[in-house]
Tab-separated table of C-alpha atoms in Angstrom:
chain	number	residue	atom	x	y	z
A	1143	MET	CA	-52.719	46.849	-11.145
A	1144	GLU	CA	-50.076	47.285	-8.435
A	1145	LYS	CA	-51.376	44.039	-6.745
A	1146	ASP	CA	-51.279	42.031	-9.982
A	1147	ARG	CA	-47.720	43.484	-10.299
A	1148	LYS	CA	-46.701	42.146	-7.045
A	1149	MET	CA	-48.478	38.650	-7.737
A	1150	ILE	CA	-46.409	38.498	-10.898
A	1151	ILE	CA	-43.199	39.297	-9.171
A	1152	PHE	CA	-43.721	36.727	-6.462
A	1153	LEU	CA	-44.571	34.014	-8.902
A	1154	LEU	CA	-41.600	34.693	-10.780
A	1155	PHE	CA	-39.553	34.519	-7.588
A	1156	LEU	CA	-40.984	31.523	-6.728
A	1157	ALA	CA	-40.625	29.814	-10.210
A	1158	GLY	CA	-37.031	30.821	-9.934
A	1159	ILE	CA	-36.444	28.621	-6.906
A	1160	CYS	CA	-38.543	26.015	-7.604
A	1161	SER	CA	-36.429	25.865	-11.476
A	1162	SER	CA	-33.085	26.241	-9.095
A	1163	VAL	CA	-33.709	23.509	-6.740
A	1164	LEU	CA	-35.600	21.088	-9.394
A	1165	GLY	CA	-33.765	21.769	-12.508
A	1166	GLU	CA	-31.274	20.413	-14.162
A	1167	GLU	CA	-28.530	21.385	-12.143
A	1168	TRP	CA	-28.242	18.262	-9.754
A	1169	THR	CA	-24.989	16.679	-10.085
A	1170	ALA	CA	-22.975	13.721	-8.731
A	1171	ASP	CA	-19.351	12.581	-8.508
A	1172	VAL	CA	-19.328	8.819	-8.292
A	1173	VAL	CA	-15.975	6.597	-8.337
A	1174	LYS	CA	-15.437	5.238	-11.978
A	1175	SER	CA	-13.652	2.314	-11.177
A	1176	ILE	CA	-12.475	0.712	-7.844
A	1177	ASP	CA	-10.921	-2.991	-6.800
A	1178	ALA	CA	-12.460	-4.980	-4.818
A	1179	LEU	CA	-11.281	-8.157	-2.662
A	1180	VAL	CA	-13.809	-10.944	-3.332
A	1181	GLY	CA	-15.215	-12.212	0.125
A	1182	SER	CA	-14.147	-8.370	1.667
A	1183	CYS	CA	-16.032	-5.406	1.379
A	1184	VAL	CA	-16.103	-2.218	-0.997
A	1185	VAL	CA	-16.935	1.407	-0.630
A	1186	LEU	CA	-18.669	3.378	-3.516
A	1187	PRO	CA	-17.160	7.225	-2.863
A	1188	CYS	CA	-20.413	9.331	-3.813
A	1189	THR	CA	-21.283	13.012	-3.449
A	1190	VAL	CA	-24.141	14.452	-4.889
A	1191	SER	CA	-24.856	18.467	-5.060
A	1192	HIS	CA	-27.752	20.705	-5.447
A	1193	PRO	CA	-28.750	24.309	-6.255
A	1194	GLY	CA	-30.862	26.459	-3.720
A	1195	THR	CA	-31.210	25.790	-0.096
A	1196	TYR	CA	-30.264	23.000	2.358
A	1197	LEU	CA	-32.445	20.018	1.735
A	1198	SER	CA	-32.701	17.560	5.086
A	1199	THR	CA	-32.026	13.965	4.731
A	1200	SER	CA	-35.890	13.324	5.343
A	1201	ARG	CA	-36.909	14.990	2.037
A	1202	LEU	CA	-34.474	12.636	-0.223
A	1203	ARG	CA	-33.997	9.025	-0.914
A	1204	GLY	CA	-31.074	7.512	-2.323
A	1205	ILE	CA	-31.104	4.536	-4.394
A	1206	TRP	CA	-28.390	2.685	-6.306
A	1207	HIS	CA	-29.703	0.864	-9.728
A	1208	ARG	CA	-28.313	-0.947	-12.505
A	1209	LYS	CA	-27.394	1.519	-15.657
A	1210	ASP	CA	-29.604	-0.292	-18.031
A	1211	LYS	CA	-32.345	-1.724	-15.789
A	1212	TRP	CA	-33.460	1.271	-13.187
A	1213	GLU	CA	-35.740	-0.610	-11.397
A	1214	GLU	CA	-33.297	-3.432	-10.485
A	1215	PHE	CA	-32.213	-2.202	-7.153
A	1216	PHE	CA	-28.570	-2.566	-5.934
A	1217	TYR	CA	-29.685	-0.603	-2.572
A	1218	HIS	CA	-33.382	0.797	-1.541
A	1219	ASP	CA	-34.520	2.185	1.746
A	1220	ASP	CA	-37.111	-0.336	1.379
A	1221	SER	CA	-35.202	-3.513	1.731
A	1222	THR	CA	-37.996	-5.514	0.235
A	1223	LYS	CA	-37.350	-3.968	-3.393
A	1224	ILE	CA	-33.323	-4.898	-3.557
A	1225	LEU	CA	-31.922	-7.663	-5.976
A	1226	ASP	CA	-32.349	-10.917	-3.946
A	1227	SER	CA	-28.568	-11.261	-4.896
A	1228	PHE	CA	-27.840	-7.805	-2.639
A	1229	LYS	CA	-30.290	-8.439	0.145
A	1230	GLY	CA	-28.335	-7.523	3.208
A	1231	ARG	CA	-25.154	-6.723	1.758
A	1232	THR	CA	-25.544	-3.017	0.856
A	1233	ARG	CA	-26.037	0.334	2.667
A	1234	LEU	CA	-25.731	4.361	2.452
A	1235	LEU	CA	-22.469	5.171	4.479
A	1236	GLY	CA	-23.108	8.973	3.984
A	1237	ASN	CA	-26.067	11.438	4.975
A	1238	LEU	CA	-27.823	12.624	1.844
A	1239	GLY	CA	-28.451	15.856	3.770
A	1240	GLN	CA	-24.605	16.371	3.785
A	1241	ASN	CA	-24.515	15.512	-0.028
A	1242	ASN	CA	-22.849	12.224	0.887
A	1243	CYS	CA	-24.072	9.291	-1.216
A	1244	THR	CA	-21.329	6.542	-0.450
A	1245	LEU	CA	-22.308	2.983	-0.710
A	1246	GLU	CA	-20.734	0.162	1.178
A	1247	ILE	CA	-20.986	-3.356	-0.584
A	1248	VAL	CA	-20.296	-6.200	2.125
A	1249	ASP	CA	-18.803	-10.211	1.615
A	1250	VAL	CA	-18.341	-9.059	-2.309
A	1251	LYS	CA	-19.113	-11.589	-4.647
A	1252	ASP	CA	-17.648	-12.268	-8.296
A	1253	HIS	CA	-20.970	-10.551	-9.843
A	1254	ASP	CA	-20.783	-7.602	-7.899
A	1255	ASN	CA	-19.452	-5.937	-11.089
A	1256	GLY	CA	-22.309	-3.365	-11.817
A	1257	PRO	CA	-22.397	-0.492	-13.556
A	1258	PHE	CA	-23.403	0.793	-10.386
A	1259	CYS	CA	-25.502	4.034	-10.791
A	1260	PHE	CA	-26.748	6.580	-8.390
A	1261	ARG	CA	-30.406	8.204	-8.104
A	1262	ILE	CA	-31.943	10.605	-5.826
A	1263	GLU	CA	-35.135	11.313	-5.492
A	1264	LEU	CA	-37.500	14.345	-3.693
A	1265	VAL	CA	-39.590	12.975	-1.117
A	1266	ARG	CA	-43.226	14.535	0.110
A	1267	LYS	CA	-43.280	15.848	3.338
A	1268	ASP	CA	-46.779	15.001	4.066
A	1269	THR	CA	-46.671	11.608	2.828
A	1270	ASP	CA	-43.214	10.372	2.516
A	1271	GLN	CA	-43.938	9.331	-1.058
A	1272	PRO	CA	-41.433	9.875	-4.040
A	1273	SER	CA	-42.067	13.034	-5.843
A	1274	LYS	CA	-41.868	13.469	-9.576
A	1275	GLU	CA	-38.649	14.787	-9.029
A	1276	LYS	CA	-35.863	12.336	-9.523
A	1277	PHE	CA	-32.412	12.704	-10.975
A	1278	SER	CA	-30.241	9.763	-12.280
A	1279	PHE	CA	-26.703	10.026	-13.013
A	1280	VAL	CA	-26.478	6.892	-15.436
A	1281	GLU	CA	-23.495	8.918	-17.066
A	1282	LYS	CA	-21.512	8.392	-13.812
A	1283	CYS	CA	-21.729	5.124	-12.827
A	1284	ALA	CA	-19.386	2.671	-10.717
A	1285	ASP	CA	-17.527	-0.676	-12.168
A	1286	ILE	CA	-15.991	-2.874	-9.584
A	1287	THR	CA	-12.871	-5.207	-10.532
A	1288	MET	CA	-12.750	-7.893	-8.544
A	1289	ILE	CA	-9.179	-9.300	-6.951
A	1290	HIS	CA	-8.858	-13.073	-6.182
A	1291	ASP	CA	-4.848	-12.542	-6.032
A	1292	LYS	CA	-3.494	-11.593	-2.501
A	1293	PRO	CA	-3.338	-8.194	-1.419
A	1294	GLN	CA	0.758	-7.260	-1.239
A	1295	LEU	CA	1.618	-6.758	2.450
A	1296	ASN	CA	4.289	-4.664	2.769
A	1297	LEU	CA	7.085	-5.039	5.314
A	1298	SER	CA	9.559	-2.264	5.688
A	1299	PRO	CA	12.216	-1.508	6.202
A	1300	ILE	CA	13.883	-4.477	6.388
A	1301	LYS	CA	17.440	-4.075	7.641
A	1302	THR	CA	19.685	-5.794	10.182
A	1303	ALA	CA	19.020	-5.255	13.663
A	1304	THR	CA	21.594	-4.223	16.306
A	1305	GLN	CA	21.400	-6.001	19.606
A	1306	GLY	CA	20.442	-3.783	22.735
A	1307	LYS	CA	19.403	-0.775	20.025
A	1308	PRO	CA	15.757	0.034	19.049
A	1309	TYR	CA	14.349	-1.570	15.910
A	1310	THR	CA	11.098	-0.746	14.052
A	1311	LEU	CA	9.288	-2.391	11.252
A	1312	THR	CA	6.105	-1.597	9.478
A	1313	CYS	CA	3.420	-3.539	8.107
A	1314	SER	CA	1.127	-2.318	5.900
A	1315	VAL	CA	-1.749	-3.219	3.136
A	1316	HIS	CA	-4.389	-1.191	1.137
A	1317	HIS	CA	-7.661	-1.866	1.671
A	1318	THR	CA	-11.296	-0.431	-0.021
A	1319	CYS	CA	-13.436	-0.935	3.302
A	1320	PRO	CA	-12.922	1.581	6.324
A	1321	SER	CA	-15.920	0.380	8.282
A	1322	HIS	CA	-14.027	-2.802	8.247
A	1323	PRO	CA	-10.346	-2.360	8.087
A	1324	PRO	CA	-7.879	-5.366	8.010
A	1325	GLN	CA	-6.773	-6.353	11.656
A	1326	ILE	CA	-2.884	-6.882	11.668
A	1327	LYS	CA	-1.346	-9.060	14.106
A	1328	TRP	CA	2.120	-10.097	14.725
A	1329	ASN	CA	3.646	-13.427	15.731
A	1330	ARG	CA	5.509	-11.773	18.402
A	1331	GLU	CA	3.902	-9.486	21.044
A	1332	ARG	CA	6.201	-9.149	24.011
A	1333	LYS	CA	5.692	-7.411	27.043
A	1334	ASP	CA	8.225	-4.585	26.293
A	1335	ASP	CA	7.152	-4.384	22.513
A	1336	ASN	CA	5.186	-1.224	21.196
A	1337	ILE	CA	2.794	-1.666	18.338
A	1338	THR	CA	1.287	0.970	16.768
A	1339	GLU	CA	-1.772	1.050	14.411
A	1340	VAL	CA	-2.144	3.779	12.015
A	1341	HIS	CA	-5.010	4.049	9.222
A	1342	LYS	CA	-4.942	6.470	6.268
A	1343	HIS	CA	-6.889	7.606	3.215
A	1344	ILE	CA	-4.720	7.218	0.229
A	1345	HIS	CA	-7.131	8.402	-2.714
A	1346	SER	CA	-10.825	7.998	-3.722
A	1347	GLY	CA	-12.139	4.678	-2.495
A	1348	ILE	CA	-8.409	2.861	-1.098
A	1349	TRP	CA	-7.413	3.434	2.504
A	1350	GLU	CA	-4.250	1.705	3.962
A	1351	ALA	CA	-3.843	0.248	7.353
A	1352	GLU	CA	-0.492	-0.022	9.244
A	1353	SER	CA	0.787	-1.618	12.250
A	1354	ILE	CA	4.378	-0.724	13.619
A	1355	LEU	CA	6.267	-2.852	15.593
A	1356	SER	CA	9.112	-1.503	17.904
A	1357	PHE	CA	11.117	-3.518	20.243
A	1358	VAL	CA	14.905	-3.717	21.308
A	1359	PRO	CA	16.316	-7.106	19.901
A	1360	GLU	CA	18.436	-9.215	22.069
A	1361	GLU	CA	21.079	-11.803	21.143
A	1362	LYS	CA	18.502	-14.870	21.317
A	1363	ASP	CA	16.644	-12.988	18.327
A	1364	ASP	CA	19.004	-13.534	15.576
A	1365	GLU	CA	17.635	-15.449	12.868
A	1366	SER	CA	13.870	-15.510	14.622
A	1367	GLU	CA	11.313	-15.245	12.012
A	1368	LEU	CA	8.928	-12.228	12.225
A	1369	THR	CA	5.393	-12.717	10.523
A	1370	CYS	CA	2.839	-9.961	10.258
A	1371	THR	CA	-0.777	-11.331	9.605
A	1372	ALA	CA	-3.811	-9.386	7.944
A	1373	THR	CA	-7.084	-10.413	8.478
A	1374	PHE	CA	-9.684	-8.819	6.354
A	1375	SER	CA	-13.683	-9.333	6.532
A	1376	ALA	CA	-15.226	-12.540	6.319
A	1377	GLY	CA	-11.787	-14.389	8.022
A	1378	ILE	CA	-9.563	-13.875	4.938
A	1379	LYS	CA	-5.935	-13.785	6.132
A	1380	TYR	CA	-2.822	-13.046	4.544
A	1381	GLU	CA	0.719	-13.498	5.624
A	1382	ALA	CA	4.162	-11.663	5.132
A	1383	LYS	CA	7.075	-12.899	6.951
A	1384	PHE	CA	11.041	-12.354	6.642
A	1385	THR	CA	14.030	-13.382	8.832
A	1386	LEU	CA	15.560	-10.955	11.150
A	1387	ASN	CA	19.280	-10.758	11.452
A	1388	VAL	CA	20.771	-9.239	14.879
A	1389	LYS	CA	24.238	-7.972	14.633
A	1390	ARG	CA	26.051	-8.092	18.198
A	1391	GLN	CA	27.171	-4.975	19.479
A	1392	GLN	CA	31.213	-4.660	19.462
A	1393	ASN	CA	32.967	-6.036	22.747
A	1394	TYR	CA	36.035	-4.282	23.119
A	1395	ASN	CA	36.837	-5.770	26.603
A	1396	HIS	CA	38.900	-8.526	24.581
A	1397	ILE	CA	41.398	-5.710	24.079
A	1398	ILE	CA	40.968	-3.074	26.398
A	1399	ILE	CA	41.628	-5.365	29.775
A	1400	PRO	CA	44.859	-6.450	28.509
A	1401	ALA	CA	45.885	-2.903	27.246
A	1402	VAL	CA	45.036	-1.480	30.719
A	1403	ALA	CA	47.175	-4.371	32.321
A	1404	VAL	CA	49.773	-3.699	30.200
A	1405	THR	CA	49.761	0.043	30.817
A	1406	ALA	CA	49.428	-0.592	34.658
A	1407	THR	CA	52.423	-2.821	34.656
A	1408	ALA	CA	54.304	-0.662	32.817
A	1409	VAL	CA	53.519	2.345	35.099
A	1410	ILE	CA	54.100	0.262	38.269
A	1411	PHE	CA	57.471	-0.819	36.777
A	1412	GLY	CA	58.339	2.631	35.713
A	1413	LEU	CA	58.040	4.187	39.312
A	1414	PHE	CA	59.827	0.819	40.825
A	1415	CYS	CA	62.711	1.951	38.534
A	1416	VAL	CA	62.385	5.470	39.753
A	1417	LEU	CA	62.820	4.642	43.330
A	1418	MET	CA	65.735	2.281	42.497
A	1419	VAL	CA	67.586	5.101	40.987
A	1420	LYS	CA	66.516	7.358	43.433
A	1421	LYS	CA	67.438	5.049	46.260
A	1422	TYR	CA	70.925	3.791	44.540
A	1423	ASN	CA	71.957	7.590	43.949
A	1424	MET	CA	71.264	8.168	47.371
A	1425	TRP	CA	73.399	5.572	48.325
A	1426	ASN	CA	76.337	6.430	46.103
A	1427	ARG	CA	76.412	10.196	47.703
A	1428	MET	CA	76.521	8.287	51.087
A	1429	SER	CA	79.472	6.268	50.497
A	1430	ARG	CA	81.115	9.285	48.869
A	1431	LEU	CA	80.696	11.193	52.261
A	1432	SER	CA	81.888	8.349	54.087
A	1433	LEU	CA	85.047	8.233	52.304
A	1434	LEU	CA	85.295	11.932	52.369
A	1435	GLN	CA	85.337	11.465	56.381
A	1436	LYS	CA	88.125	9.030	56.691
């Protein structure tokens, strides 16, 4: 009787574990909508979570499919099952064992507009085949809006430079692909120039690339054109430019030198006058003394 009771408790415990791991508590969080530049690449951020204990990546299989046709795959670890129009252009960036199911699509086409839905399957350890436990999150799919216009390159701060004083200009652009960020170049990269690159995550699926140019303007830089060029993947290039105005430093030599010369002349003349007065007074005293002696 006691043995049967322990067996029932064990079975209930096992059922609790299985139901928590394989039950309805699996969830996924996928970006709802994102813009993508045609010809570039895009990342669809995705996280998946499940109750229970840790599951290794080898026990999990991540799949991206159409919302209404679950067997039409945008991504599958068996590349032969991927739709021909997406073959060689998709990959999982994340580690499923770490709850990361992020999808990358390169060489974005006009027709890559989804919706893109994520599914996760548990794989049998012994056969590496999917089990019956499959979870599709069709209520949270991603849509891509295609951008054909040029992305906006921002130059800041645009201001007048001063000859001989450090000047800094930043060129920045948003993008959707951290694995292939745009490369930003300047039309001037002199020996004494300093260029710093900065990459920031703005929000879900959007990053920013920055190039900061620092230099000391010379007189010859006045009215020169500064251009920054952002090269996206697939060789797509966009430019932003403006004309640099350089203010000369104020030169007061034309005032200082004459003023010093006048001051020096006045001092010398003053000293000369003092000496002449002293000499005259001395001569006057000597003349009076001579008259008295006579």
